[in-house]
Coordinates of C-alpha atoms in Angstrom, one line a residue:
M1 CA -26.5 131.6 47.9
T2 CA -28.0 135.0 47.1
L3 CA -28.7 137.7 49.5
A4 CA -28.7 141.5 49.9
P5 CA -25.2 142.9 50.7
E6 CA -24.3 145.8 52.9
R7 CA -26.1 149.0 52.1
D8 CA -23.0 150.8 50.8
L9 CA -22.4 148.2 48.2
T10 CA -23.9 148.2 44.7
S11 CA -25.8 144.9 44.7
P12 CA -28.8 143.5 46.5
S13 CA -27.9 140.0 45.4
A14 CA -24.7 138.0 45.6
P15 CA -23.9 134.3 45.2
H16 CA -22.0 132.5 48.0
H17 CA -18.4 131.6 47.6
S18 CA -16.1 129.8 50.1
E19 CA -12.7 128.2 49.8
P20 CA -12.8 124.4 50.4
V21 CA -9.4 124.3 52.2
R22 CA -9.5 127.2 54.6
L23 CA -12.9 127.3 56.3
T24 CA -14.2 130.8 56.8
A25 CA -17.5 132.6 57.5
T26 CA -19.7 133.2 54.4
H27 CA -18.1 135.6 51.9
H28 CA -20.1 137.4 49.2
T29 CA -19.1 138.8 45.9
L30 CA -21.0 141.5 44.0
N31 CA -23.5 140.9 41.3
T32 CA -23.2 144.1 39.3
R33 CA -26.4 143.3 37.4
L34 CA -28.3 145.0 40.2
S35 CA -28.1 148.5 41.7
V36 CA -28.9 149.8 45.1
A37 CA -31.3 152.6 44.2
G38 CA -31.3 156.1 42.8
G39 CA -31.6 157.6 39.3
A40 CA -34.9 158.2 37.7
E41 CA -38.1 157.1 39.3
R42 CA -38.6 153.5 38.4
T43 CA -42.0 152.5 37.2
H44 CA -43.8 149.1 37.6
P45 CA -46.2 148.8 34.7
P46 CA -48.6 145.8 34.2
K47 CA -47.2 142.6 32.7
K48 CA -47.3 142.1 29.0
S49 CA -50.3 139.8 29.5
G50 CA -52.2 142.6 31.1
R51 CA -51.9 141.2 34.7
P52 CA -51.1 143.9 37.3
N53 CA -47.6 144.4 38.6
P54 CA -47.7 143.5 42.3
M55 CA -45.3 146.3 43.1
G56 CA -47.3 148.9 41.2
H57 CA -49.0 150.5 44.2
L58 CA -45.7 151.4 45.9
S59 CA -43.4 154.4 45.3
N60 CA -39.7 154.0 45.0
E61 CA -39.1 155.4 48.4
Q62 CA -41.6 153.0 50.0
I63 CA -39.9 150.1 48.3
E64 CA -36.4 151.2 49.4
Q65 CA -37.7 151.8 53.0
I66 CA -38.9 148.1 53.0
G67 CA -35.3 147.2 52.0
R68 CA -33.9 149.2 54.8
E69 CA -36.2 147.6 57.4
L70 CA -35.2 144.1 56.1
D71 CA -31.5 145.1 56.2
A72 CA -31.9 146.0 59.9
L73 CA -33.8 142.8 60.7
R74 CA -31.2 140.7 59.0
A75 CA -28.3 142.4 60.9
E76 CA -30.2 142.0 64.2
I77 CA -30.6 138.3 63.8
M78 CA -27.2 137.5 62.2
E79 CA -25.4 139.4 65.0
S80 CA -27.2 137.3 67.6
R81 CA -26.2 133.9 66.3
G82 CA -24.4 131.8 68.9
A83 CA -24.3 128.7 71.1
R84 CA -28.0 128.0 71.0
D85 CA -28.0 128.0 67.2
A86 CA -25.0 125.7 67.1
A87 CA -26.5 123.4 69.6
Y88 CA -29.7 123.2 67.6
I89 CA -28.0 122.0 64.3
R90 CA -25.8 119.6 66.1
R91 CA -28.8 118.2 67.9
V92 CA -30.7 117.7 64.6
I93 CA -27.6 115.9 63.2
T94 CA -27.4 113.6 66.2
V95 CA -31.2 112.8 66.0
Q96 CA -31.0 112.2 62.2
R97 CA -28.0 109.9 62.4
G98 CA -29.4 107.9 65.3
L99 CA -32.7 107.5 63.6
E100 CA -31.1 106.3 60.4
V101 CA -28.8 103.8 62.1
G102 CA -31.6 102.5 64.3
S103 CA -34.0 102.1 61.4
R104 CA -31.4 100.3 59.3
L105 CA -30.7 97.9 62.2
V106 CA -34.4 97.2 62.6
L107 CA -34.7 96.5 58.8
L108 CA -32.1 93.7 59.2
F109 CA -35.1 91.8 60.5
S110 CA -37.6 93.2 58.0
R111 CA -39.2 89.9 57.1
N112 CA -41.2 90.6 60.2
K113 CA -44.0 93.0 59.2
V114 CA -43.8 95.1 62.3
A115 CA -40.1 95.5 61.9
W116 CA -40.6 96.4 58.2
L117 CA -43.1 99.1 59.0
A118 CA -41.1 100.6 61.9
G119 CA -37.8 100.5 60.0
T120 CA -39.3 102.0 56.8
A121 CA -41.1 104.8 58.7
G122 CA -37.9 105.6 60.7
L123 CA -35.7 105.5 57.6
S124 CA -38.2 107.8 55.7
L125 CA -38.0 110.3 58.5
A126 CA -34.2 110.2 58.7
K127 CA -34.0 110.8 54.9
I128 CA -36.4 113.7 55.1
L129 CA -34.4 115.3 58.0
E130 CA -31.1 114.8 56.1
N131 CA -32.4 116.2 52.9
M132 CA -34.4 119.2 54.2
E133 CA -33.2 120.5 57.5
L134 CA -29.6 119.4 57.0
G135 CA -28.5 119.1 53.4
H136 CA -30.5 121.9 51.9
N137 CA -29.6 124.4 54.6
I138 CA -26.0 123.5 55.2
L139 CA -25.4 123.7 51.5
H140 CA -26.9 127.3 51.6
G141 CA -24.0 128.2 54.0
Q142 CA -26.4 128.8 56.9
W143 CA -23.9 127.3 59.3
D144 CA -20.6 128.3 57.8
W145 CA -20.2 131.0 60.5
M146 CA -19.5 128.1 63.0
R147 CA -16.3 127.3 61.0
D148 CA -16.9 123.6 61.7
P149 CA -15.4 121.5 58.9
K150 CA -18.1 118.9 59.4
I151 CA -21.0 121.3 59.0
H152 CA -19.8 123.5 56.2
S153 CA -21.2 124.2 52.7
T154 CA -17.9 123.3 51.1
T155 CA -17.5 119.9 52.7
W156 CA -21.1 118.6 53.3
D157 CA -22.3 115.8 51.1
W158 CA -26.0 114.8 51.1
D159 CA -28.1 111.7 50.5
M160 CA -29.3 112.9 47.1
A161 CA -28.6 111.9 43.5
S162 CA -27.5 115.5 42.7
P163 CA -23.8 116.3 43.4
A164 CA -23.6 119.2 45.9
N165 CA -21.7 121.6 43.7
Q166 CA -24.1 121.2 40.8
W167 CA -27.1 121.8 43.0
K168 CA -25.5 124.8 44.6
H169 CA -25.0 126.4 41.2
S170 CA -28.5 125.8 39.9
H171 CA -30.3 126.5 43.2
N172 CA -28.2 129.0 45.3
E173 CA -26.8 131.0 42.4
L174 CA -29.5 130.8 39.7
H175 CA -32.9 130.2 41.4
H176 CA -32.3 132.5 44.3
T177 CA -31.0 135.2 42.0
Y178 CA -33.8 135.0 39.5
T179 CA -36.7 133.9 41.7
N180 CA -39.9 133.5 39.7
V181 CA -38.5 135.5 36.7
L182 CA -40.1 134.1 33.6
G183 CA -37.4 132.8 31.2
R184 CA -34.7 133.0 33.8
D185 CA -35.8 130.9 36.8
N186 CA -35.8 127.4 35.6
D187 CA -37.4 126.3 38.9
L188 CA -40.7 127.6 37.5
G189 CA -41.9 124.1 36.6
Y190 CA -38.4 122.5 36.3
G191 CA -38.8 122.4 32.5
L192 CA -41.7 119.9 32.9
L193 CA -44.6 121.9 34.1
R194 CA -46.4 125.1 33.1
V195 CA -47.3 126.8 36.4
D196 CA -48.1 130.3 35.3
E197 CA -50.4 131.8 32.6
D198 CA -47.6 133.9 31.3
Q199 CA -45.5 130.8 30.4
K200 CA -45.8 129.6 26.8
W201 CA -48.1 126.6 26.3
E202 CA -46.9 123.6 24.3
L203 CA -48.5 120.3 23.4
F204 CA -46.1 118.6 25.8
H205 CA -48.0 120.3 28.7
L206 CA -51.1 118.2 28.0
G207 CA -49.4 115.4 30.0
Q208 CA -48.2 117.5 32.9
P209 CA -50.7 116.2 35.5
I210 CA -49.0 112.8 34.9
W211 CA -45.4 114.2 34.6
H212 CA -46.0 116.0 37.9
L213 CA -46.8 112.7 39.8
I214 CA -43.9 110.8 38.2
N215 CA -41.5 113.7 39.0
A216 CA -42.7 113.7 42.6
L217 CA -42.0 110.0 43.0
F218 CA -38.5 110.2 41.6
F219 CA -37.8 113.8 42.5
E220 CA -34.1 113.4 43.4
Y221 CA -33.3 112.1 39.9
G222 CA -35.4 114.9 38.3
I223 CA -33.4 117.5 40.3
A224 CA -30.2 115.8 39.3
A225 CA -31.2 116.0 35.6
Y226 CA -32.3 119.6 36.1
D227 CA -29.1 120.6 37.8
L228 CA -27.2 119.1 34.8
E229 CA -29.5 121.0 32.4
L230 CA -29.9 117.7 30.7
R231 CA -32.8 118.5 28.4
G232 CA -31.4 121.8 27.2
N233 CA -27.9 120.5 26.6
L234 CA -29.1 117.5 24.6
Q235 CA -31.5 119.6 22.6
N236 CA -28.8 122.1 21.7
W237 CA -25.9 119.6 21.5
N238 CA -24.8 120.7 18.0
E239 CA -24.6 124.3 19.1
L240 CA -22.4 123.7 22.1
T241 CA -18.7 124.4 22.0
E242 CA -16.2 121.7 22.6
D243 CA -15.4 123.2 26.0
E244 CA -19.1 123.2 26.9
K245 CA -19.5 119.6 25.8
A246 CA -16.5 118.7 28.0
V247 CA -18.0 120.4 31.0
F248 CA -21.3 118.7 30.4
K249 CA -19.7 115.3 30.1
A250 CA -17.6 115.8 33.3
N251 CA -20.8 116.9 35.2
L252 CA -22.7 113.9 33.8
H253 CA -19.9 111.5 35.0
E254 CA -20.0 113.1 38.4
M255 CA -23.7 112.8 38.6
L256 CA -23.7 109.1 37.5
G257 CA -21.0 108.4 40.1
K258 CA -23.2 110.0 42.8
I259 CA -26.2 107.9 41.8
R260 CA -24.1 104.8 41.7
K261 CA -22.9 105.5 45.2
Q262 CA -26.4 106.1 46.6
A263 CA -27.9 103.1 44.8
T264 CA -25.1 100.8 46.1
K265 CA -25.7 101.8 49.7
D266 CA -29.5 101.5 49.5
Y267 CA -30.1 98.7 47.0
V268 CA -27.0 96.5 47.4
L269 CA -25.1 96.8 50.7
H270 CA -27.9 97.3 53.2
P271 CA -30.1 94.5 51.7
L272 CA -27.1 92.1 51.5
L273 CA -26.4 92.8 55.2
S274 CA -30.0 91.8 55.9
G275 CA -29.4 88.2 54.7
P276 CA -32.7 86.4 54.4
S277 CA -34.5 89.8 54.7
F278 CA -32.8 91.0 51.4
L279 CA -36.0 91.7 49.5
P280 CA -38.0 93.3 52.3
T281 CA -35.0 95.6 53.1
L282 CA -34.6 96.4 49.4
A283 CA -38.3 97.3 49.3
A284 CA -38.0 99.4 52.5
N285 CA -35.2 101.5 51.1
F286 CA -37.0 102.1 47.8
T287 CA -40.2 103.1 49.8
A288 CA -38.2 105.4 52.1
N289 CA -36.6 107.1 49.1
C290 CA -40.0 107.6 47.4
V291 CA -41.5 109.0 50.6
R292 CA -38.6 111.4 50.9
N293 CA -38.9 112.4 47.3
V294 CA -42.7 113.0 47.5
W295 CA -42.3 115.0 50.7
S296 CA -39.5 117.2 49.3
N297 CA -41.4 117.8 46.1
T298 CA -44.5 118.7 48.0
V299 CA -42.7 121.2 50.2
I300 CA -40.9 122.8 47.3
I301 CA -43.9 123.2 45.0
C302 CA -45.9 124.7 47.9
G303 CA -43.2 127.3 48.2
H304 CA -43.6 128.8 44.7
F305 CA -46.6 127.6 42.9
P306 CA -49.8 128.0 45.0
D307 CA -52.4 130.6 44.2
G308 CA -51.5 134.2 45.0
I309 CA -47.8 133.9 44.3
D310 CA -46.5 136.2 41.6
T311 CA -44.1 135.9 38.6
F312 CA -42.1 138.6 37.0
E313 CA -41.2 139.7 33.4
T314 CA -37.5 139.3 32.4
D315 CA -37.0 142.9 31.6
S316 CA -38.5 144.0 34.9
I317 CA -35.3 143.1 36.8
E318 CA -33.0 145.2 34.7
G319 CA -31.6 147.8 37.0
E320 CA -33.5 146.1 39.9
T321 CA -32.9 147.9 43.2
R322 CA -32.1 146.4 46.5
G323 CA -35.7 147.0 47.8
E324 CA -37.2 145.5 44.6
W325 CA -35.1 142.4 45.0
Y326 CA -36.4 141.9 48.5
L327 CA -40.0 142.5 47.2
R328 CA -39.6 139.9 44.5
Q329 CA -38.5 137.3 47.0
M330 CA -41.5 138.0 49.2
L331 CA -44.1 138.1 46.4
G332 CA -42.6 135.1 44.6
S333 CA -42.7 132.8 47.6
G334 CA -45.4 131.2 49.9
N335 CA -45.4 129.6 53.3
I336 CA -46.9 126.5 54.9
S337 CA -48.6 126.9 58.3
G338 CA -48.3 124.4 61.0
P339 CA -46.6 123.4 64.3
T340 CA -42.8 123.5 64.9
A341 CA -42.4 119.8 64.2
L342 CA -43.8 120.4 60.7
H343 CA -41.4 123.3 60.1
I344 CA -38.4 121.1 61.1
L345 CA -39.5 118.3 58.7
T346 CA -39.8 120.8 55.9
G347 CA -36.3 122.1 56.6
N348 CA -38.1 125.3 57.7
L349 CA -38.9 125.8 54.0
S350 CA -42.4 126.1 55.4
H351 CA -41.1 129.7 55.9
Q352 CA -40.2 130.0 52.2
I353 CA -40.7 133.8 52.2
E354 CA -38.3 134.3 55.1
H355 CA -35.8 131.8 53.5
H356 CA -35.8 133.7 50.2
L357 CA -35.2 137.0 51.9
F358 CA -32.3 135.6 54.0
P359 CA -31.1 132.3 52.5
D360 CA -28.0 132.2 54.7
M361 CA -29.8 132.8 58.0
P362 CA -29.9 129.7 60.3
S363 CA -33.2 127.9 59.5
N364 CA -34.2 127.7 63.2
R365 CA -34.6 131.6 63.1
Y366 CA -37.2 131.7 60.4
E367 CA -40.1 131.0 62.7
Q368 CA -38.8 133.8 65.0
I369 CA -38.9 136.5 62.3
A370 CA -42.0 135.3 60.4
P371 CA -44.5 137.5 62.4
R372 CA -42.3 140.6 61.7
I373 CA -42.2 139.8 58.0
R374 CA -45.9 139.3 57.9
E375 CA -46.6 142.6 59.7
L376 CA -44.2 144.4 57.3
M377 CA -46.0 143.0 54.3
A378 CA -49.5 143.8 55.7
R379 CA -48.4 147.4 56.5
N380 CA -47.4 147.8 52.8
D381 CA -50.5 146.1 51.4
L382 CA -48.5 143.1 50.2
H383 CA -50.1 139.6 50.2
Y384 CA -48.4 137.1 52.6
V385 CA -49.2 133.8 51.1
T386 CA -49.6 131.0 53.6
G387 CA -51.8 128.0 54.4
P388 CA -51.9 124.4 55.5
I389 CA -49.8 122.0 53.5
L390 CA -52.8 120.0 52.1
K391 CA -54.5 123.3 50.9
Q392 CA -51.3 124.5 49.3
A393 CA -50.6 121.2 47.6
Y394 CA -54.2 121.0 46.3
E395 CA -53.9 124.5 44.8
V396 CA -50.7 123.5 43.0
Y397 CA -52.2 120.4 41.5
R398 CA -55.3 122.2 40.5
K399 CA -53.1 124.7 38.7
V400 CA -51.0 122.0 37.1
V401 CA -54.2 120.5 35.6
R402 CA -55.7 123.8 34.6
L403 CA -52.5 125.0 32.9
S404 CA -52.0 121.8 31.0
L405 CA -54.4 123.5 28.6
P406 CA -53.7 126.7 26.7
N407 CA -55.0 130.1 27.9
K408 CA -58.4 131.2 26.6
E409 CA -58.3 133.2 23.4
A410 CA -61.0 135.5 22.2
G411 CA -63.4 133.6 19.9
R412 CA -61.6 130.2 20.5
S413 CA -62.0 127.5 23.1
R414 CA -59.0 125.9 24.7
W415 CA -59.7 122.7 22.9
S416 CA -59.8 124.4 19.5
V417 CA -56.3 125.8 20.2
V418 CA -55.2 122.2 21.1
R419 CA -56.7 120.8 17.9
G420 CA -55.0 123.6 15.9
E421 CA -51.6 122.7 17.3
L422 CA -52.2 119.0 16.7
E423 CA -53.1 119.8 13.1
K424 CA -49.8 121.7 12.7
V425 CA -47.9 118.7 14.0
R426 CA -49.7 116.4 11.6
Q427 CA -49.0 118.7 8.6
G428 CA -45.4 118.9 9.6
Q429 CA -45.0 115.1 9.8
A430 CA -46.7 114.8 6.4
A431 CA -44.3 117.3 4.9
A432 CA -41.4 115.4 6.4
R433 CA -42.6 112.1 4.9
A434 CA -43.0 113.8 1.5
K435 CA -39.4 115.0 1.5
R436 CA -38.1 111.5 2.3
Q437 CA -40.0 109.9 -0.6
P438 CA -38.0 109.7 -3.9
P439 CA -39.4 111.6 -6.9
V440 CA -41.7 109.6 -9.1
A441 CA -40.0 108.8 -12.5
T442 CA -41.9 110.0 -15.6

């Protein structure tokens, strides 16, 4: 995971490391790319595109004061962790497992329509709870302080296609370190979508309204491919070293093994146990997985892509201070408003701002600290992005459609830019065909 270390250290960001044999509380190592503060007054100029820098109205001292306030808040909450928190996560585990077992038992009789609907709904909820409030948060190390080997980031395995270690690397270490940094945070569109005007437009993006829907339905496999860096590795295969190819092949083998394990459970064993209800049970498992995938995708895209959320230039994080790191997490994230039940079903990622500030804080505490974070941001004239889930999801899809086309250029329409790019492709293909044709004998 990534979080701000103690004030006397030199980094506001550090990935999570724990030994798998001896279970301990979360341990952090330093990321020396970042500094605490000091030196010359740092400036926050507009982006290269001309869009304003969201930190531009704050002085260095104001930014570092925000960091000190957040340090104090984190220390207050982390020092108060105890029996109530432990009881909460164990209760969620008990409910999730009971719901899954009960739903799978009901689906043994899924030829009955009522049994199919009840079992499918229950299994969908169980998979959502396991994925969001349990898997995501346990793998962040939020409960490592309990030193319970059954609820620990080094031992937990989740009901997802992506192997836990691969996900922790791409999510905890990379995404949470480089949140919304253009060219560094691959979660900005997952290599499929253009979700910011400052991202380069390509012809491939014309289809992103469709790619987005397909990715939502099969999100767990998209995340597994993303964690594997499948597209980049295959595109640059000839430039990889032998060691890099060996690592990729080992990770691919691990991922395929995980997918085989999950598919066997949901699409072979459980349907076989259902006997004459084989096909309805198979359909129920497929439906539950799709529901979980769409829900997870919706929650995650609402956390970073709605209107009002900022992105950052790559060079803006060089020498980034502790306070700036905190600011980037707040300005690069957005929340979902709603009742406590909704927050639990989102894995409390409905409090994405609070989660990005303190990714190893127990998720049940985010609702508690949210009003204080909102007040801090309002006091410093920082926009706290939040809204109902349907509103946030609509804004994301509207953005996906709008940014499927290139940015406006002076004197040119978006469609003229598209036609120009298509003409370049046509000319390139014609040149390639000409090279393949043998010379005409004279």
